[in-house]
Amino acid sequence: MKTATALKKLNLDISEFEERLFDHSVVGITDNEGTIVYVNKNFCKISKYPSDELIGENFRILKSDEHSHEFWEKLWDTISSGNVWEGEIKNKTKDNSTYWVKTVIIPITEGNLIKNFVSIQNNISKEKEIQNRLLKMEDDLLKQNVTLLSQVEKKSEELVKSERLATIGTMASRVAHDLKNPLTIIHTYADMLTPEILTKLDIQDREKWFRLQTSVLDMNRIIEDVLDFARTTEIKKKKTSFLSVLRLAMNHVKTSYGITINLPDSDVSLKCDARKMEGVMSNLLNNAVHAVDGQGEVDVEISSDSKNLIVKVKDSGPGIPENDLEKIFEPMYTTKTTGTGLGLVISKSIVEQHGGTISVSNKPTTFTVIVPLS
Ligand SMILES: Nc1ncnc2c1ncn2[C@@H]1O[C@H](COP(=O)(O)OP(=O)(O)OP(=O)(O)O)[C@@H](O)[C@H]1O
Ligand SMILES: [Mg+2]
């Protein structure tokens, strides 16, 4: 049964009912082109326009930037074809603030022609504000969730990596340890036999004998590297001249004619584990010498600021492919036939044990070591 019929049956005054209903709503009436012909008190209150400034204006006067062109087109299509439109609209007031209204627009027809549109609206700005706040909170939570997830992923990757390192470390140190004794025996006996053997060998075989001895030394160094990697011995800091560390490191550098290594003139004194820093520098220098491949220059620069020693090892070699810049500090990454790929891993761990950093850049290839002076 229609409301009007029901009201009539109950003997209630329909116009009184409508009046009271409209008193609680924002009511506006336009002609069939959208020109405002009537607004109630609530309409003026919410839109902040006096009624005489609204009458005669098009409904567009209240349009905010919120809705798309398609939104308005659909609304207009619905009502101009005689149907009721229902939805939520964000309107603009006279002083350019905005408000949300739940809206019903009813076309009033006379015969087949639409004469007017009646819009009945209710203020839902507060609900909208709460809804927007909730949406923002949901959005923030989602973002936080994404950040947390990527942090968890990163941490678990680090965990897997450190577990893998620990396993490699244990296995490698066991093998290295077992090889160390037989190798020491070869080294000792070869040394003992050298004077006698040299008298019996011609010049070409002497060369082979020396190559054999150098290879034993190389193997020994590799084993020491592996053991160093597995051991995380405490560093022992003492006041040290860094230039003397560099000079000692030079003893382990396999240079050749055609390669110039420029050491700095000035010195920096700091507290560090000299033996371990010597290892770091000999690895960086050997890497640089290897990179220049028989012809080129290696420059070592040292400087300091109020807190740190800064060492730069530059070489004129071809550099490191951009994609491999991160990988070179990972264990077992090597491009050399005789490399362990542990040199930079050990160097990084030693520098970090000193509270410092090691980084690399190209053009020219430069390894930068920064360690605190004390
Ligand atoms: N100065 C450099 N120029 C170009 N590539 C470099 C340089 N220094 C290091 N690399 C690259 O980084 C890799 C890893 O170096 P790292 O010192 O860790 O091991 P390695 O030198 O290969 O082996 P090891 O140190 O046991 O002899 C090298 O094999 C090389 O590919
Ligand atoms: Mg190396």
mmCIF file of N, CA and C in Angstrom, residues 147-200:
data_model
loop_
_atom_site.group_PDB
_atom_site.id
_atom_site.type_symbol
_atom_site.label_atom_id
_atom_site.label_comp_id
_atom_site.label_asym_id
_atom_site.label_seq_id
_atom_site.Cartn_x
_atom_site.Cartn_y
_atom_site.Cartn_z
ATOM 1 N N THR A 147 55.570 -3.195 4.490
ATOM 2 C CA THR A 147 56.918 -2.924 5.011
ATOM 3 C C THR A 147 57.362 -4.062 5.930
ATOM 4 N N LEU A 148 56.443 -4.461 6.833
ATOM 5 C CA LEU A 148 56.796 -5.534 7.764
ATOM 6 C C LEU A 148 57.142 -6.820 7.019
ATOM 7 N N LEU A 149 56.295 -7.132 6.015
ATOM 8 C CA LEU A 149 56.531 -8.367 5.256
ATOM 9 C C LEU A 149 57.900 -8.343 4.587
ATOM 10 N N SER A 150 58.252 -7.174 3.996
ATOM 11 C CA SER A 150 59.549 -7.139 3.309
ATOM 12 C C SER A 150 60.689 -7.196 4.313
ATOM 13 N N GLN A 151 60.437 -6.645 5.533
ATOM 14 C CA GLN A 151 61.487 -6.744 6.563
ATOM 15 C C GLN A 151 61.685 -8.204 6.985
ATOM 16 N N VAL A 152 60.552 -8.908 7.158
ATOM 17 C CA VAL A 152 60.633 -10.325 7.548
ATOM 18 C C VAL A 152 61.363 -11.113 6.467
ATOM 19 N N GLU A 153 61.007 -10.802 5.188
ATOM 20 C CA GLU A 153 61.639 -11.507 4.077
ATOM 21 C C GLU A 153 63.152 -11.286 4.082
ATOM 22 N N LYS A 154 63.524 -9.991 4.301
ATOM 23 C CA LYS A 154 64.947 -9.641 4.289
ATOM 24 C C LYS A 154 65.680 -10.373 5.411
ATOM 25 N N LYS A 155 65.048 -10.359 6.615
ATOM 26 C CA LYS A 155 65.683 -10.999 7.769
ATOM 27 C C LYS A 155 65.853 -12.496 7.523
ATOM 28 N N SER A 156 64.800 -13.124 6.936
ATOM 29 C CA SER A 156 64.929 -14.564 6.763
ATOM 30 C C SER A 156 65.971 -14.895 5.699
ATOM 31 N N GLU A 157 66.084 -13.987 4.679
ATOM 32 C CA GLU A 157 67.146 -14.192 3.686
ATOM 33 C C GLU A 157 68.518 -14.109 4.360
ATOM 34 N N GLU A 158 68.662 -13.100 5.253
ATOM 35 C CA GLU A 158 69.940 -12.935 5.964
ATOM 36 C C GLU A 158 70.254 -14.164 6.796
ATOM 37 N N LEU A 159 69.192 -14.717 7.421
ATOM 38 C CA LEU A 159 69.365 -15.893 8.278
ATOM 39 C C LEU A 159 69.855 -17.083 7.470
ATOM 40 N N VAL A 160 69.183 -17.291 6.303
ATOM 41 C CA VAL A 160 69.570 -18.413 5.441
ATOM 42 C C VAL A 160 71.024 -18.233 5.010
ATOM 43 N N LYS A 161 71.351 -16.958 4.663
ATOM 44 C CA LYS A 161 72.698 -16.662 4.199
ATOM 45 C C LYS A 161 73.720 -16.952 5.296
ATOM 46 N N SER A 162 73.416 -16.508 6.521
ATOM 47 C CA SER A 162 74.410 -16.695 7.584
ATOM 48 C C SER A 162 74.509 -18.169 7.976
ATOM 49 N N GLU A 163 73.368 -18.908 7.855
ATOM 50 C CA GLU A 163 73.447 -20.350 8.133
ATOM 51 C C GLU A 163 74.307 -21.042 7.077
ATOM 52 N N ARG A 164 74.104 -20.598 5.809
ATOM 53 C CA ARG A 164 74.873 -21.199 4.724
ATOM 54 C C ARG A 164 76.362 -20.905 4.920
ATOM 55 N N LEU A 165 76.641 -19.647 5.332
ATOM 56 C CA LEU A 165 78.041 -19.263 5.584
ATOM 57 C C LEU A 165 78.648 -20.110 6.678
ATOM 58 N N ALA A 166 77.848 -20.354 7.730
ATOM 59 C CA ALA A 166 78.361 -21.134 8.859
ATOM 60 C C ALA A 166 78.691 -22.547 8.408
ATOM 61 N N THR A 167 77.809 -23.143 7.567
ATOM 62 C CA THR A 167 78.064 -24.507 7.085
ATOM 63 C C THR A 167 79.307 -24.537 6.214
ATOM 64 N N ILE A 168 79.373 -23.567 5.263
ATOM 65 C CA ILE A 168 80.568 -23.510 4.399
ATOM 66 C C ILE A 168 81.810 -23.372 5.276
ATOM 67 N N GLY A 169 81.713 -22.496 6.273
ATOM 68 C CA GLY A 169 82.842 -22.228 7.171
ATOM 69 C C GLY A 169 83.325 -23.509 7.858
ATOM 70 N N THR A 170 82.370 -24.264 8.417
ATOM 71 C CA THR A 170 82.752 -25.491 9.135
ATOM 72 C C THR A 170 83.409 -26.485 8.188
ATOM 73 N N MET A 171 82.772 -26.677 7.020
ATOM 74 C CA MET A 171 83.319 -27.671 6.079
ATOM 75 C C MET A 171 84.694 -27.252 5.596
ATOM 76 N N ALA A 172 84.781 -25.974 5.179
ATOM 77 C CA ALA A 172 86.041 -25.484 4.613
ATOM 78 C C ALA A 172 87.161 -25.550 5.638
ATOM 79 N N SER A 173 86.841 -25.182 6.878
ATOM 80 C CA SER A 173 87.931 -25.154 7.864
ATOM 81 C C SER A 173 88.397 -26.575 8.186
ATOM 82 N N ARG A 174 87.455 -27.552 8.120
ATOM 83 C CA ARG A 174 87.865 -28.944 8.368
ATOM 84 C C ARG A 174 88.834 -29.399 7.276
ATOM 85 N N VAL A 175 88.467 -29.116 6.005
ATOM 86 C CA VAL A 175 89.326 -29.524 4.888
ATOM 87 C C VAL A 175 90.679 -28.808 4.984
ATOM 88 N N ALA A 176 90.613 -27.494 5.229
ATOM 89 C CA ALA A 176 91.846 -26.706 5.285
ATOM 90 C C ALA A 176 92.756 -27.207 6.408
ATOM 91 N N HIS A 177 92.135 -27.502 7.528
ATOM 92 C CA HIS A 177 92.899 -27.968 8.683
ATOM 93 C C HIS A 177 93.613 -29.271 8.368
ATOM 94 N N ASP A 178 92.871 -30.201 7.700
ATOM 95 C CA ASP A 178 93.462 -31.505 7.364
ATOM 96 C C ASP A 178 94.566 -31.376 6.325
ATOM 97 N N LEU A 179 94.467 -30.368 5.451
ATOM 98 C CA LEU A 179 95.499 -30.189 4.416
ATOM 99 C C LEU A 179 96.753 -29.511 4.954
ATOM 100 N N LYS A 180 96.578 -28.779 6.033
ATOM 101 C CA LYS A 180 97.670 -27.930 6.534
ATOM 102 C C LYS A 180 98.912 -28.759 6.933
ATOM 103 N N ASN A 181 98.681 -29.868 7.644
ATOM 104 C CA ASN A 181 99.832 -30.667 8.111
ATOM 105 C C ASN A 181 100.630 -31.278 6.967
ATOM 106 N N PRO A 182 99.973 -32.040 6.037
ATOM 107 C CA PRO A 182 100.775 -32.588 4.922
ATOM 108 C C PRO A 182 101.475 -31.492 4.130
ATOM 109 N N LEU A 183 100.834 -30.345 3.996
ATOM 110 C CA LEU A 183 101.443 -29.257 3.224
ATOM 111 C C LEU A 183 102.686 -28.706 3.940
ATOM 112 N N THR A 184 102.588 -28.609 5.258
ATOM 113 C CA THR A 184 103.755 -28.131 6.025
ATOM 114 C C THR A 184 104.926 -29.096 5.833
ATOM 115 N N ILE A 185 104.594 -30.409 5.782
ATOM 116 C CA ILE A 185 105.662 -31.401 5.581
ATOM 117 C C ILE A 185 106.299 -31.192 4.200
ATOM 118 N N ILE A 186 105.471 -31.033 3.157
ATOM 119 C CA ILE A 186 106.017 -30.800 1.801
ATOM 120 C C ILE A 186 106.911 -29.560 1.799
ATOM 121 N N HIS A 187 106.397 -28.501 2.423
ATOM 122 C CA HIS A 187 107.111 -27.228 2.442
ATOM 123 C C HIS A 187 108.469 -27.376 3.158
ATOM 124 N N THR A 188 108.453 -28.009 4.334
ATOM 125 C CA THR A 188 109.676 -28.153 5.127
ATOM 126 C C THR A 188 110.707 -28.997 4.378
ATOM 127 N N TYR A 189 110.236 -30.165 3.857
ATOM 128 C CA TYR A 189 111.189 -31.054 3.170
ATOM 129 C C TYR A 189 111.718 -30.417 1.890
ATOM 130 N N ALA A 190 110.870 -29.722 1.190
ATOM 131 C CA ALA A 190 111.326 -29.060 -0.040
ATOM 132 C C ALA A 190 112.413 -28.047 0.291
ATOM 133 N N ASP A 191 112.191 -27.293 1.368
ATOM 134 C CA ASP A 191 113.192 -26.305 1.808
ATOM 135 C C ASP A 191 114.511 -26.995 2.144
ATOM 136 N N MET A 192 114.380 -28.123 2.886
ATOM 137 C CA MET A 192 115.594 -28.844 3.301
ATOM 138 C C MET A 192 116.359 -29.376 2.094
ATOM 139 N N LEU A 193 115.606 -29.863 1.071
ATOM 140 C CA LEU A 193 116.249 -30.478 -0.090
ATOM 141 C C LEU A 193 116.789 -29.465 -1.103
ATOM 142 N N THR A 194 116.310 -28.226 -0.995
ATOM 143 C CA THR A 194 116.650 -27.238 -2.026
ATOM 144 C C THR A 194 118.150 -27.133 -2.359
ATOM 145 N N PRO A 195 119.045 -26.913 -1.353
ATOM 146 C CA PRO A 195 120.464 -26.734 -1.712
ATOM 147 C C PRO A 195 121.024 -27.925 -2.498
ATOM 148 N N GLU A 196 120.679 -29.144 -2.054
ATOM 149 C CA GLU A 196 121.218 -30.344 -2.685
ATOM 150 C C GLU A 196 120.647 -30.505 -4.095
ATOM 151 N N ILE A 197 119.345 -30.317 -4.202
ATOM 152 C CA ILE A 197 118.691 -30.504 -5.502
ATOM 153 C C ILE A 197 119.182 -29.493 -6.525
ATOM 154 N N LEU A 198 119.360 -28.231 -6.072
ATOM 155 C CA LEU A 198 119.756 -27.178 -7.010
ATOM 156 C C LEU A 198 121.076 -27.506 -7.710
ATOM 157 N N THR A 199 121.987 -28.203 -6.993
ATOM 158 C CA THR A 199 123.282 -28.527 -7.601
ATOM 159 C C THR A 199 123.096 -29.534 -8.738
ATOM 160 N N LYS A 200 121.997 -30.333 -8.648
ATOM 161 C CA LYS A 200 121.824 -31.386 -9.656
ATOM 162 C C LYS A 200 120.952 -30.942 -10.835
#
